[in-house]
mmCIF file of N, CA and C in Angstrom:
data_model
loop_
_atom_site.group_PDB
_atom_site.id
_atom_site.type_symbol
_atom_site.label_atom_id
_atom_site.label_comp_id
_atom_site.label_asym_id
_atom_site.label_seq_id
_atom_site.Cartn_x
_atom_site.Cartn_y
_atom_site.Cartn_z
ATOM 1 N N MET A 16 -39.622 -2.166 11.581
ATOM 2 C CA MET A 16 -39.171 -1.522 10.371
ATOM 3 C C MET A 16 -40.317 -0.682 9.796
ATOM 4 N N LEU A 17 -39.987 0.528 9.348
ATOM 5 C CA LEU A 17 -40.998 1.428 8.803
ATOM 6 C C LEU A 17 -41.282 1.111 7.340
ATOM 7 N N ARG A 18 -42.521 1.235 7.003
ATOM 8 C CA ARG A 18 -42.889 1.096 5.599
ATOM 9 C C ARG A 18 -42.562 2.404 4.894
ATOM 10 N N SER A 19 -42.404 2.330 3.611
ATOM 11 C CA SER A 19 -42.041 3.528 2.852
ATOM 12 C C SER A 19 -43.130 4.593 2.934
ATOM 13 N N SER A 20 -44.386 4.187 2.994
ATOM 14 C CA SER A 20 -45.472 5.170 3.093
ATOM 15 C C SER A 20 -45.420 5.890 4.435
ATOM 16 N N GLU A 21 -45.107 5.150 5.515
ATOM 17 C CA GLU A 21 -44.995 5.773 6.836
ATOM 18 C C GLU A 21 -43.805 6.725 6.888
ATOM 19 N N LEU A 22 -42.724 6.318 6.273
ATOM 20 C CA LEU A 22 -41.524 7.149 6.244
ATOM 21 C C LEU A 22 -41.788 8.445 5.486
ATOM 22 N N LYS A 23 -42.496 8.362 4.377
ATOM 23 C CA LYS A 23 -42.833 9.557 3.600
ATOM 24 C C LYS A 23 -43.721 10.501 4.405
ATOM 25 N N LYS A 24 -44.682 9.941 5.161
ATOM 26 C CA LYS A 24 -45.562 10.763 5.987
ATOM 27 C C LYS A 24 -44.761 11.496 7.061
ATOM 28 N N ARG A 25 -43.832 10.793 7.687
ATOM 29 C CA ARG A 25 -43.015 11.421 8.732
ATOM 30 C C ARG A 25 -42.160 12.551 8.162
ATOM 31 N N ARG A 26 -41.560 12.297 7.028
ATOM 32 C CA ARG A 26 -40.730 13.330 6.402
ATOM 33 C C ARG A 26 -41.574 14.539 6.010
ATOM 34 N N ALA A 27 -42.760 14.297 5.485
ATOM 35 C CA ALA A 27 -43.643 15.390 5.076
ATOM 36 C C ALA A 27 -44.081 16.209 6.287
ATOM 37 N N SER A 28 -44.367 15.547 7.395
ATOM 38 C CA SER A 28 -44.806 16.282 8.586
ATOM 39 C C SER A 28 -43.664 17.117 9.157
ATOM 40 N N ARG A 29 -42.455 16.640 9.032
ATOM 41 C CA ARG A 29 -41.297 17.408 9.515
ATOM 42 C C ARG A 29 -41.056 18.643 8.655
ATOM 43 N N SER A 30 -41.198 18.499 7.351
ATOM 44 C CA SER A 30 -40.894 19.620 6.460
ATOM 45 C C SER A 30 -41.951 20.715 6.532
ATOM 46 N N THR A 31 -43.188 20.363 6.881
ATOM 47 C CA THR A 31 -44.237 21.375 6.968
ATOM 48 C C THR A 31 -44.406 21.913 8.383
ATOM 49 N N ALA A 32 -43.637 21.397 9.314
ATOM 50 C CA ALA A 32 -43.735 21.879 10.696
ATOM 51 C C ALA A 32 -43.287 23.332 10.751
ATOM 52 N N SER A 33 -43.919 24.085 11.626
ATOM 53 C CA SER A 33 -43.559 25.501 11.733
ATOM 54 C C SER A 33 -42.139 25.645 12.268
ATOM 55 N N VAL A 34 -41.521 26.729 11.908
ATOM 56 C CA VAL A 34 -40.155 26.996 12.340
ATOM 57 C C VAL A 34 -40.178 27.357 13.815
ATOM 58 N N GLN A 35 -39.301 26.732 14.561
ATOM 59 C CA GLN A 35 -39.255 26.996 16.001
ATOM 60 C C GLN A 35 -38.637 28.365 16.251
ATOM 61 N N THR A 36 -39.278 29.136 17.092
ATOM 62 C CA THR A 36 -38.710 30.426 17.479
ATOM 63 C C THR A 36 -38.184 30.315 18.894
ATOM 64 N N PHE A 37 -37.196 31.091 19.186
ATOM 65 C CA PHE A 37 -36.577 31.063 20.498
ATOM 66 C C PHE A 37 -37.016 32.285 21.280
ATOM 67 N N PRO A 38 -37.124 32.175 22.606
ATOM 68 C CA PRO A 38 -37.634 33.298 23.399
ATOM 69 C C PRO A 38 -36.809 34.566 23.264
ATOM 70 N N TRP A 39 -35.519 34.453 23.088
ATOM 71 C CA TRP A 39 -34.687 35.654 23.022
ATOM 72 C C TRP A 39 -34.827 36.387 21.685
ATOM 73 N N GLN A 40 -35.413 35.762 20.687
ATOM 74 C CA GLN A 40 -35.590 36.423 19.399
ATOM 75 C C GLN A 40 -36.693 37.474 19.444
ATOM 76 N N SER A 41 -37.671 37.296 20.304
ATOM 77 C CA SER A 41 -38.782 38.238 20.341
ATOM 78 C C SER A 41 -38.567 39.351 21.360
ATOM 79 N N ARG A 42 -37.522 39.268 22.157
ATOM 80 C CA ARG A 42 -37.269 40.302 23.156
ATOM 81 C C ARG A 42 -36.642 41.518 22.499
ATOM 82 N N TYR A 43 -36.992 42.681 23.014
ATOM 83 C CA TYR A 43 -36.389 43.907 22.523
ATOM 84 C C TYR A 43 -35.924 44.713 23.716
ATOM 85 N N SER A 44 -34.747 45.242 23.609
ATOM 86 C CA SER A 44 -34.255 46.119 24.667
ATOM 87 C C SER A 44 -33.603 47.331 24.018
ATOM 88 N N GLU A 45 -33.553 48.393 24.754
ATOM 89 C CA GLU A 45 -32.945 49.626 24.269
ATOM 90 C C GLU A 45 -31.442 49.425 24.098
ATOM 91 N N PRO A 46 -30.813 50.149 23.184
ATOM 92 C CA PRO A 46 -29.360 50.063 23.039
ATOM 93 C C PRO A 46 -28.656 50.515 24.316
ATOM 94 N N TYR A 47 -27.512 49.935 24.572
ATOM 95 C CA TYR A 47 -26.745 50.273 25.768
ATOM 96 C C TYR A 47 -26.182 51.682 25.620
ATOM 97 N N LYS A 48 -26.329 52.510 26.637
ATOM 98 C CA LYS A 48 -25.962 53.929 26.571
ATOM 99 C C LYS A 48 -24.534 54.218 27.044
ATOM 100 N N CYS A 49 -23.815 53.249 27.570
ATOM 101 C CA CYS A 49 -22.425 53.402 28.034
ATOM 102 C C CYS A 49 -22.272 54.529 29.060
ATOM 103 N N PRO A 50 -22.964 54.474 30.177
ATOM 104 C CA PRO A 50 -22.849 55.559 31.150
ATOM 105 C C PRO A 50 -21.445 55.696 31.725
ATOM 106 N N GLU A 51 -20.671 54.621 31.688
ATOM 107 C CA GLU A 51 -19.319 54.698 32.243
ATOM 108 C C GLU A 51 -18.372 55.502 31.359
ATOM 109 N N LEU A 52 -18.776 55.801 30.122
ATOM 110 C CA LEU A 52 -17.914 56.555 29.221
ATOM 111 C C LEU A 52 -18.196 58.051 29.232
ATOM 112 N N LYS A 53 -19.146 58.487 30.035
ATOM 113 C CA LYS A 53 -19.437 59.917 30.132
ATOM 114 C C LYS A 53 -18.342 60.598 30.942
ATOM 115 N N ASP A 54 -18.339 61.929 30.895
ATOM 116 C CA ASP A 54 -17.343 62.677 31.664
ATOM 117 C C ASP A 54 -17.437 62.305 33.137
ATOM 118 N N THR A 55 -16.289 62.050 33.711
ATOM 119 C CA THR A 55 -16.234 61.664 35.114
ATOM 120 C C THR A 55 -16.237 62.904 35.987
ATOM 121 N N PRO A 56 -17.128 62.984 36.958
ATOM 122 C CA PRO A 56 -17.112 64.134 37.851
ATOM 123 C C PRO A 56 -15.804 64.156 38.637
ATOM 124 N N GLY A 57 -15.239 65.315 38.783
ATOM 125 C CA GLY A 57 -13.978 65.429 39.506
ATOM 126 C C GLY A 57 -12.780 65.600 38.596
ATOM 127 N N ILE A 58 -12.910 65.225 37.321
ATOM 128 C CA ILE A 58 -11.806 65.437 36.382
ATOM 129 C C ILE A 58 -11.997 66.821 35.773
ATOM 130 N N PRO A 59 -11.006 67.688 35.900
ATOM 131 C CA PRO A 59 -11.163 69.054 35.384
ATOM 132 C C PRO A 59 -11.244 69.075 33.851
ATOM 133 N N GLU A 60 -11.898 70.098 33.332
ATOM 134 C CA GLU A 60 -12.047 70.262 31.881
ATOM 135 C C GLU A 60 -10.697 70.384 31.191
ATOM 136 N N SER A 61 -9.706 70.911 31.883
ATOM 137 C CA SER A 61 -8.385 71.076 31.271
ATOM 138 C C SER A 61 -7.797 69.728 30.862
ATOM 139 N N ARG A 62 -8.114 68.671 31.592
ATOM 140 C CA ARG A 62 -7.614 67.342 31.224
ATOM 141 C C ARG A 62 -8.387 66.756 30.056
ATOM 142 N N MET A 63 -9.615 67.185 29.875
ATOM 143 C CA MET A 63 -10.426 66.660 28.780
ATOM 144 C C MET A 63 -10.121 67.363 27.461
ATOM 145 N N ARG A 64 -9.376 68.443 27.506
ATOM 146 C CA ARG A 64 -9.034 69.201 26.306
ATOM 147 C C ARG A 64 -8.217 68.357 25.321
ATOM 148 N N ALA A 65 -7.508 67.371 25.828
ATOM 149 C CA ALA A 65 -6.679 66.528 24.959
ATOM 150 C C ALA A 65 -7.514 65.788 23.917
ATOM 151 N N PHE A 66 -8.785 65.534 24.206
ATOM 152 C CA PHE A 66 -9.628 64.804 23.263
ATOM 153 C C PHE A 66 -10.045 65.651 22.071
ATOM 154 N N THR A 67 -9.782 66.937 22.091
ATOM 155 C CA THR A 67 -10.091 67.799 20.944
ATOM 156 C C THR A 67 -8.887 67.953 20.027
ATOM 157 N N LEU A 68 -7.737 67.465 20.449
ATOM 158 C CA LEU A 68 -6.512 67.585 19.657
ATOM 159 C C LEU A 68 -6.437 66.470 18.624
ATOM 160 N N PRO A 69 -5.692 66.700 17.530
ATOM 161 C CA PRO A 69 -5.578 65.664 16.500
ATOM 162 C C PRO A 69 -4.617 64.552 16.927
ATOM 163 N N SER A 70 -4.770 63.414 16.291
ATOM 164 C CA SER A 70 -3.846 62.292 16.472
ATOM 165 C C SER A 70 -2.940 62.238 15.258
ATOM 166 N N ARG A 71 -1.670 62.010 15.497
ATOM 167 C CA ARG A 71 -0.730 61.933 14.377
ATOM 168 C C ARG A 71 -0.575 60.479 13.959
ATOM 169 N N VAL A 72 -0.761 60.242 12.664
ATOM 170 C CA VAL A 72 -0.565 58.922 12.077
ATOM 171 C C VAL A 72 0.321 59.123 10.866
ATOM 172 N N GLY A 73 1.572 58.761 10.993
ATOM 173 C CA GLY A 73 2.526 58.988 9.914
ATOM 174 C C GLY A 73 2.721 60.471 9.694
ATOM 175 N N ASN A 74 2.511 60.942 8.465
ATOM 176 C CA ASN A 74 2.639 62.362 8.129
ATOM 177 C C ASN A 74 1.280 63.052 8.062
ATOM 178 N N ARG A 75 0.303 62.536 8.774
ATOM 179 C CA ARG A 75 -1.038 63.116 8.745
ATOM 180 C C ARG A 75 -1.525 63.401 10.156
ATOM 181 N N LEU A 76 -2.355 64.442 10.259
ATOM 182 C CA LEU A 76 -3.041 64.746 11.508
ATOM 183 C C LEU A 76 -4.514 64.391 11.332
ATOM 184 N N HIS A 77 -5.023 63.532 12.195
ATOM 185 C CA HIS A 77 -6.425 63.102 12.159
ATOM 186 C C HIS A 77 -7.165 63.805 13.293
ATOM 187 N N TYR A 78 -8.109 64.677 12.930
ATOM 188 C CA TYR A 78 -8.883 65.435 13.913
ATOM 189 C C TYR A 78 -10.137 64.655 14.319
ATOM 190 N N PRO A 79 -10.644 64.904 15.527
ATOM 191 C CA PRO A 79 -11.843 64.185 15.990
ATOM 192 C C PRO A 79 -13.071 64.380 15.101
ATOM 193 N N ASP A 80 -13.158 65.492 14.388
ATOM 194 C CA ASP A 80 -14.328 65.717 13.522
ATOM 195 C C ASP A 80 -14.220 64.982 12.185
ATOM 196 N N GLY A 81 -13.100 64.275 11.971
ATOM 197 C CA GLY A 81 -12.937 63.478 10.761
ATOM 198 C C GLY A 81 -12.036 64.093 9.712
ATOM 199 N N THR A 82 -11.627 65.344 9.881
ATOM 200 C CA THR A 82 -10.742 65.961 8.893
ATOM 201 C C THR A 82 -9.328 65.423 9.052
ATOM 202 N N ILE A 83 -8.632 65.359 7.936
ATOM 203 C CA ILE A 83 -7.253 64.861 7.908
ATOM 204 C C ILE A 83 -6.408 65.893 7.187
ATOM 205 N N LYS A 84 -5.292 66.263 7.796
ATOM 206 C CA LYS A 84 -4.383 67.229 7.176
ATOM 207 C C LYS A 84 -3.014 66.593 7.018
ATOM 208 N N GLU A 85 -2.429 66.805 5.836
ATOM 209 C CA GLU A 85 -1.071 66.336 5.573
ATOM 210 C C GLU A 85 -0.079 67.279 6.234
ATOM 211 N N LEU A 86 0.969 66.728 6.798
ATOM 212 C CA LEU A 86 2.031 67.551 7.370
ATOM 213 C C LEU A 86 3.089 67.805 6.306
ATOM 214 N N PRO A 87 3.646 69.000 6.281
ATOM 215 C CA PRO A 87 4.724 69.259 5.314
ATOM 216 C C PRO A 87 5.961 68.439 5.686
ATOM 217 N N GLN A 88 6.680 68.011 4.676
ATOM 218 C CA GLN A 88 7.881 67.203 4.946
ATOM 219 C C GLN A 88 9.137 68.011 4.915
#
């Protein structure tokens, strides 16, 4: 059985112990560049033109540059 003085010493040593760091916390790597999302060779530019067109959501047109236009009803 532990004496109260020994128990206090153990608790004090635990509370003042340095914080454990993990090896993955100190690693740094460059952000992922997503090479698979680049233009695929062999696909003609005419097929990629669709990505410049707006998307329709309800009565609005959402353009890739962020502009939104209301459609007349």
